[in-house]
Tab-separated table of C-alpha atoms and ligand atoms in Angstrom:
chain	number	residue	atom	x	y	z
V	20	MET	CA	-62.870	-41.748	19.656
V	21	ALA	CA	-64.456	-44.765	21.237
V	22	ASN	CA	-67.568	-44.623	23.400
V	23	ARG	CA	-68.317	-40.973	22.780
V	24	VAL	CA	-71.930	-39.845	22.936
V	25	LEU	CA	-72.947	-39.492	19.320
V	26	PRO	CA	-76.240	-37.847	18.355
V	27	ARG	CA	-78.570	-40.411	16.818
V	28	HIS	CA	-80.198	-37.664	14.798
V	29	LEU	CA	-78.141	-34.715	13.595
V	30	GLY	CA	-79.552	-31.636	11.862
V	31	ILE	CA	-77.518	-29.147	9.872
V	32	ILE	CA	-78.622	-25.707	8.680
V	33	MET	CA	-76.306	-25.350	5.688
V	34	ASP	CA	-75.871	-21.583	5.819
V	35	GLY	CA	-73.318	-19.037	4.606
V	36	ASN	CA	-72.871	-19.881	0.917
V	37	GLY	CA	-73.666	-16.339	-0.216
V	38	ARG	CA	-71.264	-14.668	2.217
V	39	TRP	CA	-68.531	-17.151	1.297
V	40	ALA	CA	-68.862	-16.170	-2.360
V	41	LYS	CA	-69.082	-12.449	-1.597
V	42	LYS	CA	-65.842	-12.580	0.398
V	43	ARG	CA	-64.152	-13.912	-2.736
V	44	GLY	CA	-65.790	-11.477	-5.129
V	45	LEU	CA	-67.709	-14.351	-6.724
V	46	PRO	CA	-71.416	-14.604	-7.604
V	47	ARG	CA	-73.631	-16.198	-4.936
V	48	SER	CA	-74.118	-19.175	-7.239
V	49	ALA	CA	-70.416	-20.055	-6.808
V	50	GLY	CA	-71.063	-20.266	-3.074
V	51	HIS	CA	-73.917	-22.688	-3.661
V	52	VAL	CA	-71.725	-24.864	-5.906
V	53	ALA	CA	-69.038	-24.976	-3.193
V	54	GLY	CA	-71.716	-25.655	-0.568
V	55	ALA	CA	-73.066	-28.603	-2.549
V	56	ARG	CA	-69.594	-30.186	-2.587
V	57	VAL	CA	-69.318	-29.841	1.168
V	58	PHE	CA	-72.790	-31.326	1.548
V	59	LYS	CA	-71.708	-34.486	-0.305
V	60	ALA	CA	-68.563	-34.860	1.800
V	61	VAL	CA	-70.473	-34.342	5.062
V	62	VAL	CA	-73.116	-36.921	4.132
V	63	ARG	CA	-70.390	-39.504	3.517
V	64	TYR	CA	-68.603	-38.627	6.719
V	65	CYS	CA	-71.752	-38.836	8.845
V	66	SER	CA	-72.643	-42.192	7.384
V	67	LYS	CA	-69.113	-43.438	8.045
V	68	ILE	CA	-69.037	-42.448	11.720
V	69	GLY	CA	-72.415	-43.998	12.450
V	70	ILE	CA	-74.919	-41.144	12.522
V	71	GLU	CA	-78.320	-42.841	12.144
V	72	TYR	CA	-80.327	-39.866	10.893
V	73	LEU	CA	-78.995	-36.763	9.185
V	74	THR	CA	-81.355	-33.916	8.304
V	75	VAL	CA	-80.002	-31.111	6.165
V	76	TYR	CA	-81.801	-27.843	5.516
V	77	ALA	CA	-81.341	-27.189	1.811
V	78	PHE	CA	-84.177	-24.831	0.845
V	79	SER	CA	-86.746	-23.151	3.070
V	80	THR	CA	-90.311	-22.088	2.323
V	81	GLU	CA	-88.960	-18.530	2.632
V	82	ASN	CA	-86.057	-18.982	0.197
V	83	TRP	CA	-88.444	-18.398	-2.755
V	84	LYS	CA	-88.085	-14.697	-1.899
V	85	ARG	CA	-84.600	-14.727	-3.433
V	86	PRO	CA	-83.903	-13.447	-6.950
V	87	HIS	CA	-85.184	-15.766	-9.659
V	88	ASP	CA	-81.721	-16.613	-11.002
V	89	GLU	CA	-80.483	-17.653	-7.550
V	90	VAL	CA	-83.514	-19.915	-7.053
V	91	LEU	CA	-82.885	-21.384	-10.508
V	92	THR	CA	-79.227	-22.071	-9.661
V	93	LEU	CA	-80.296	-23.868	-6.507
V	94	MET	CA	-82.906	-25.961	-8.339
V	95	ASN	CA	-80.309	-26.947	-10.936
V	96	LEU	CA	-77.844	-27.894	-8.209
V	97	PHE	CA	-80.452	-30.092	-6.525
V	98	LYS	CA	-81.040	-31.845	-9.841
V	99	GLU	CA	-77.326	-32.269	-10.428
V	100	TYR	CA	-76.853	-33.703	-6.958
V	101	LEU	CA	-79.701	-36.171	-7.387
V	102	ARG	CA	-78.523	-37.294	-10.834
V	103	ASP	CA	-75.043	-37.762	-9.454
V	104	ALA	CA	-76.383	-39.636	-6.434
V	105	LEU	CA	-78.417	-41.919	-8.703
V	106	THR	CA	-75.471	-42.876	-10.879
V	107	ASN	CA	-72.455	-42.697	-8.574
V	108	PHE	CA	-73.668	-43.539	-5.107
V	109	LEU	CA	-75.503	-46.741	-5.878
V	110	ASP	CA	-73.123	-48.623	-3.633
V	111	GLU	CA	-73.786	-46.397	-0.633
V	112	ASN	CA	-76.204	-47.636	1.936
V	113	VAL	CA	-77.890	-44.268	2.549
V	114	LYS	CA	-81.667	-44.016	2.460
V	115	VAL	CA	-82.836	-40.654	1.144
V	116	ARG	CA	-86.092	-38.957	2.213
V	117	PHE	CA	-87.407	-35.461	1.565
V	118	LEU	CA	-89.031	-33.184	4.116
V	119	GLY	CA	-91.182	-30.411	2.718
V	120	ASP	CA	-93.711	-29.754	-0.012
V	121	THR	CA	-91.993	-31.120	-3.103
V	122	SER	CA	-95.218	-31.047	-5.154
V	123	VAL	CA	-94.466	-27.527	-6.391
V	124	PHE	CA	-91.174	-28.407	-8.109
V	125	ASP	CA	-90.787	-28.812	-11.852
V	126	PRO	CA	-91.490	-32.293	-13.278
V	127	GLN	CA	-87.793	-33.115	-13.763
V	128	LEU	CA	-86.913	-32.429	-10.139
V	129	LYS	CA	-90.021	-34.228	-8.895
V	130	GLU	CA	-89.079	-37.268	-10.950
V	131	LEU	CA	-85.527	-37.303	-9.572
V	132	ILE	CA	-86.876	-37.015	-6.029
V	133	ALA	CA	-89.258	-39.929	-6.564
V	134	GLU	CA	-86.499	-41.979	-8.204
V	135	ILE	CA	-83.938	-41.541	-5.418
V	136	GLU	CA	-86.553	-42.291	-2.755
V	137	ARG	CA	-87.489	-45.430	-4.674
V	138	VAL	CA	-83.964	-46.770	-5.281
V	139	SER	CA	-82.830	-46.065	-1.733
V	140	GLU	CA	-86.015	-47.236	-0.019
V	141	ASN	CA	-84.700	-50.595	1.192
V	142	ARG	CA	-81.277	-49.418	2.244
V	143	THR	CA	-80.405	-50.112	5.834
V	144	GLY	CA	-77.757	-47.482	6.589
V	145	MET	CA	-78.078	-43.828	7.530
V	146	ILE	CA	-81.334	-42.038	6.784
V	147	LEU	CA	-80.650	-38.771	4.992
V	148	ASN	CA	-83.542	-36.293	5.208
V	149	ILE	CA	-83.204	-33.441	2.746
V	150	ALA	CA	-85.401	-30.513	3.780
V	151	LEU	CA	-86.493	-28.949	0.515
V	152	ASN	CA	-89.200	-26.303	0.338
V	153	TYR	CA	-89.413	-27.027	4.039
V	154	GLY	CA	-90.709	-24.775	6.810
V	155	GLY	CA	-91.337	-25.836	10.389
V	156	ARG	CA	-94.569	-23.840	10.554
V	157	ALA	CA	-95.820	-25.181	7.229
V	158	GLU	CA	-95.085	-28.697	8.491
V	159	ILE	CA	-97.142	-28.112	11.656
V	160	VAL	CA	-100.019	-26.633	9.617
V	161	ARG	CA	-99.939	-29.685	7.346
V	162	ALA	CA	-100.007	-32.047	10.336
V	163	VAL	CA	-102.969	-30.162	11.847
V	164	ARG	CA	-104.836	-30.400	8.545
V	165	LEU	CA	-104.236	-34.143	8.365
V	166	LEU	CA	-105.533	-34.496	11.915
V	167	ALA	CA	-108.561	-32.306	11.226
V	168	GLN	CA	-109.375	-34.554	8.283
V	169	ASP	CA	-109.123	-37.632	10.509
V	170	VAL	CA	-111.477	-35.989	13.016
V	171	ALA	CA	-113.896	-35.089	10.202
V	172	ASP	CA	-113.755	-38.697	8.978
V	173	GLY	CA	-114.452	-39.924	12.497
V	174	SER	CA	-111.253	-41.974	12.716
V	175	ILE	CA	-109.964	-40.028	15.732
V	176	ARG	CA	-111.686	-38.074	18.518
V	177	PRO	CA	-110.375	-34.614	19.502
V	178	GLY	CA	-109.773	-35.826	23.044
V	179	ASP	CA	-107.488	-38.585	21.771
V	180	ILE	CA	-105.105	-36.158	20.099
V	181	ASP	CA	-101.792	-35.991	21.930
V	182	GLU	CA	-98.155	-35.189	21.118
V	183	SER	CA	-97.552	-38.575	19.554
V	184	THR	CA	-100.548	-38.275	17.194
V	185	LEU	CA	-99.184	-34.954	15.971
V	186	SER	CA	-95.600	-36.286	15.714
V	187	ALA	CA	-96.914	-39.117	13.561
V	188	ARG	CA	-98.152	-36.559	11.024
V	189	MET	CA	-94.872	-34.690	10.699
V	190	TYR	CA	-92.547	-35.405	7.764
V	191	THR	CA	-90.241	-37.086	10.293
V	192	ALA	CA	-92.882	-39.591	11.476
V	193	GLY	CA	-91.242	-42.611	13.046
V	194	GLN	CA	-87.860	-40.928	13.461
V	195	PRO	CA	-86.314	-39.763	16.739
V	196	ASP	CA	-86.190	-36.006	17.372
V	197	PRO	CA	-82.891	-34.349	16.443
V	198	ASP	CA	-80.379	-34.492	19.299
V	199	LEU	CA	-78.117	-31.840	17.859
V	200	ILE	CA	-78.572	-29.074	15.301
V	201	ILE	CA	-75.471	-27.372	13.936
V	202	ARG	CA	-75.717	-23.941	12.378
V	203	PRO	CA	-72.624	-22.679	10.635
V	204	SER	CA	-72.368	-19.047	9.440
V	205	GLY	CA	-72.653	-17.721	12.995
V	206	GLU	CA	-76.367	-16.845	12.847
V	207	ASN	CA	-78.074	-17.447	16.176
V	208	ARG	CA	-81.494	-18.333	14.864
V	209	ILE	CA	-83.598	-21.300	13.900
V	210	SER	CA	-85.007	-19.908	10.606
V	211	ASN	CA	-88.082	-22.147	10.661
V	212	PHE	CA	-86.150	-25.439	10.913
V	213	MET	CA	-87.721	-28.429	12.720
V	214	LEU	CA	-89.780	-26.297	15.126
V	215	TRP	CA	-91.859	-29.175	16.460
V	216	GLN	CA	-89.029	-31.696	16.679
V	217	SER	CA	-86.402	-29.462	18.290
V	218	ALA	CA	-88.092	-28.858	21.670
V	219	TYR	CA	-85.089	-30.393	23.474
V	220	THR	CA	-82.469	-30.320	20.747
V	221	GLU	CA	-78.970	-29.084	21.556
V	222	TYR	CA	-77.787	-26.207	19.365
V	223	VAL	CA	-74.240	-25.537	18.267
V	224	VAL	CA	-73.713	-22.327	16.298
V	225	MET	CA	-70.358	-22.163	14.550
V	226	ASP	CA	-68.494	-19.194	13.163
V	227	ILE	CA	-67.685	-20.782	9.858
V	228	LEU	CA	-69.362	-20.438	6.479
V	229	TRP	CA	-70.841	-23.649	5.107
V	230	PRO	CA	-68.481	-23.994	2.086
V	231	ASP	CA	-65.543	-23.917	4.548
V	232	PHE	CA	-67.068	-26.599	6.779
V	233	ARG	CA	-64.894	-29.737	7.054
V	234	PRO	CA	-65.112	-33.033	8.973
V	235	GLN	CA	-62.904	-31.552	11.709
V	236	ASN	CA	-65.524	-28.818	12.252
V	237	LEU	CA	-68.171	-31.489	12.534
V	238	GLU	CA	-65.969	-33.361	15.004
V	239	ARG	CA	-65.651	-30.179	17.063
V	240	ALA	CA	-69.441	-29.772	17.176
V	241	LEU	CA	-69.795	-33.426	18.184
V	242	GLU	CA	-67.313	-32.893	21.010
V	243	ILE	CA	-69.263	-29.871	22.270
V	244	TYR	CA	-72.443	-31.934	22.089
V	245	ALA	CA	-70.890	-34.849	23.978
V	246	ALA	CA	-69.900	-32.512	26.824
V	247	ARG	CA	-73.408	-31.093	27.246
V	248	SER	CA	-75.699	-32.158	30.035
V	249	ARG	CA	-79.173	-32.838	28.694
V	250	ARG	CA	-81.862	-32.772	31.350
V	251	PHE	CA	-85.160	-32.628	29.440
V	252	GLY	CA	-86.675	-30.674	32.317
V	253	GLY	CA	-85.503	-33.123	34.958
V	254	ILE	CA	-82.515	-32.745	37.237
M	24	IPE	C1	-77.442	-21.218	2.501
M	24	IPE	O1	-76.584	-20.161	2.213
M	24	IPE	C2	-78.096	-21.790	1.268
M	24	IPE	C3	-79.544	-21.574	1.214
M	24	IPE	C4	-80.263	-20.892	2.049
M	24	IPE	C5	-80.249	-22.199	0.104
M	24	IPE	P1	-77.131	-18.688	1.991
M	24	IPE	O2	-77.426	-18.529	0.538
M	24	IPE	O3	-78.235	-18.365	2.899
M	24	IPE	O4	-75.844	-17.845	2.358
M	24	IPE	P2	-75.809	-16.480	3.139
M	24	IPE	O5	-76.527	-16.687	4.426
M	24	IPE	O6	-76.478	-15.471	2.271
M	24	IPE	O7	-74.360	-16.201	3.333
M	25	IPE	C1	-81.867	-21.081	6.397
M	25	IPE	O1	-80.970	-20.145	5.930
M	25	IPE	C2	-82.333	-21.955	5.265
M	25	IPE	C3	-81.330	-22.851	4.700
M	25	IPE	C4	-80.090	-22.967	5.087
M	25	IPE	C5	-81.807	-23.681	3.633
M	25	IPE	P1	-81.404	-18.681	5.479
M	25	IPE	O2	-80.191	-18.021	4.988
M	25	IPE	O3	-82.566	-18.763	4.558
M	25	IPE	O4	-81.898	-18.059	6.859
M	25	IPE	P2	-81.990	-16.543	7.313
M	25	IPE	O5	-82.668	-15.782	6.210
M	25	IPE	O6	-80.591	-16.065	7.514
M	25	IPE	O7	-82.752	-16.565	8.591
M	26	MG	MG1	-78.305	-17.567	4.772
């Protein structure tokens, strides 16, 4: 597909693992394991087709409400993924960043996060943002606090604050806003994902559970995106 309009920045809300497992009479953890496999395949595919920025929603600030054993499964899967990425994907040119408050994680996970950010720092290919303990509201609150501190320090005046000063204090500072956000699992909601950045993002909700998501589903979403008319308030 030559010359198609590709989003520069693609967001994915990886949703539906639990329902996928339930349908099969499996524990929710099995859905997360299957979802993690799909995540790996989708990252590779996006990097191959030339997506510049991919942001995946992996764990929200609200997901701590889940039963302890499910949270533990997810934390272990994140560790497994990062260990795997550190040993097996050294040849891939993907730069990994994390969006969210990662300071609360256990030392092992924090170390893996720091390590993958360090080893991938100078890579020049796709930027992969993994939203982990991420909430759009928490991100805005954090940005406002950073700005308030700058005002208190006298380095910025309240009247000089504009959209770009706030954008520069988001986790995505320096990156373009997402052009397209895909939500599988059929839920028509944003669930606290990239609230600030998605003012003019195109949404594609798909009736497929994340563990069933394949490159052809991504291609379908990209086709829908390419056919959209984005006006940004103009005509
Ligand atoms: C997404 O799948 C994974 C996370 C939120 C971590 P869910 O676990 O939300 O799956 P459903 O929505 O219950 O099916
Ligand atoms: C959004 O999914 C968060 C992630 C995919 C990480 P949820 O399953 O947590 O969202 P709700 O609860 O259906 O809104
Ligand atoms: Mg869900």
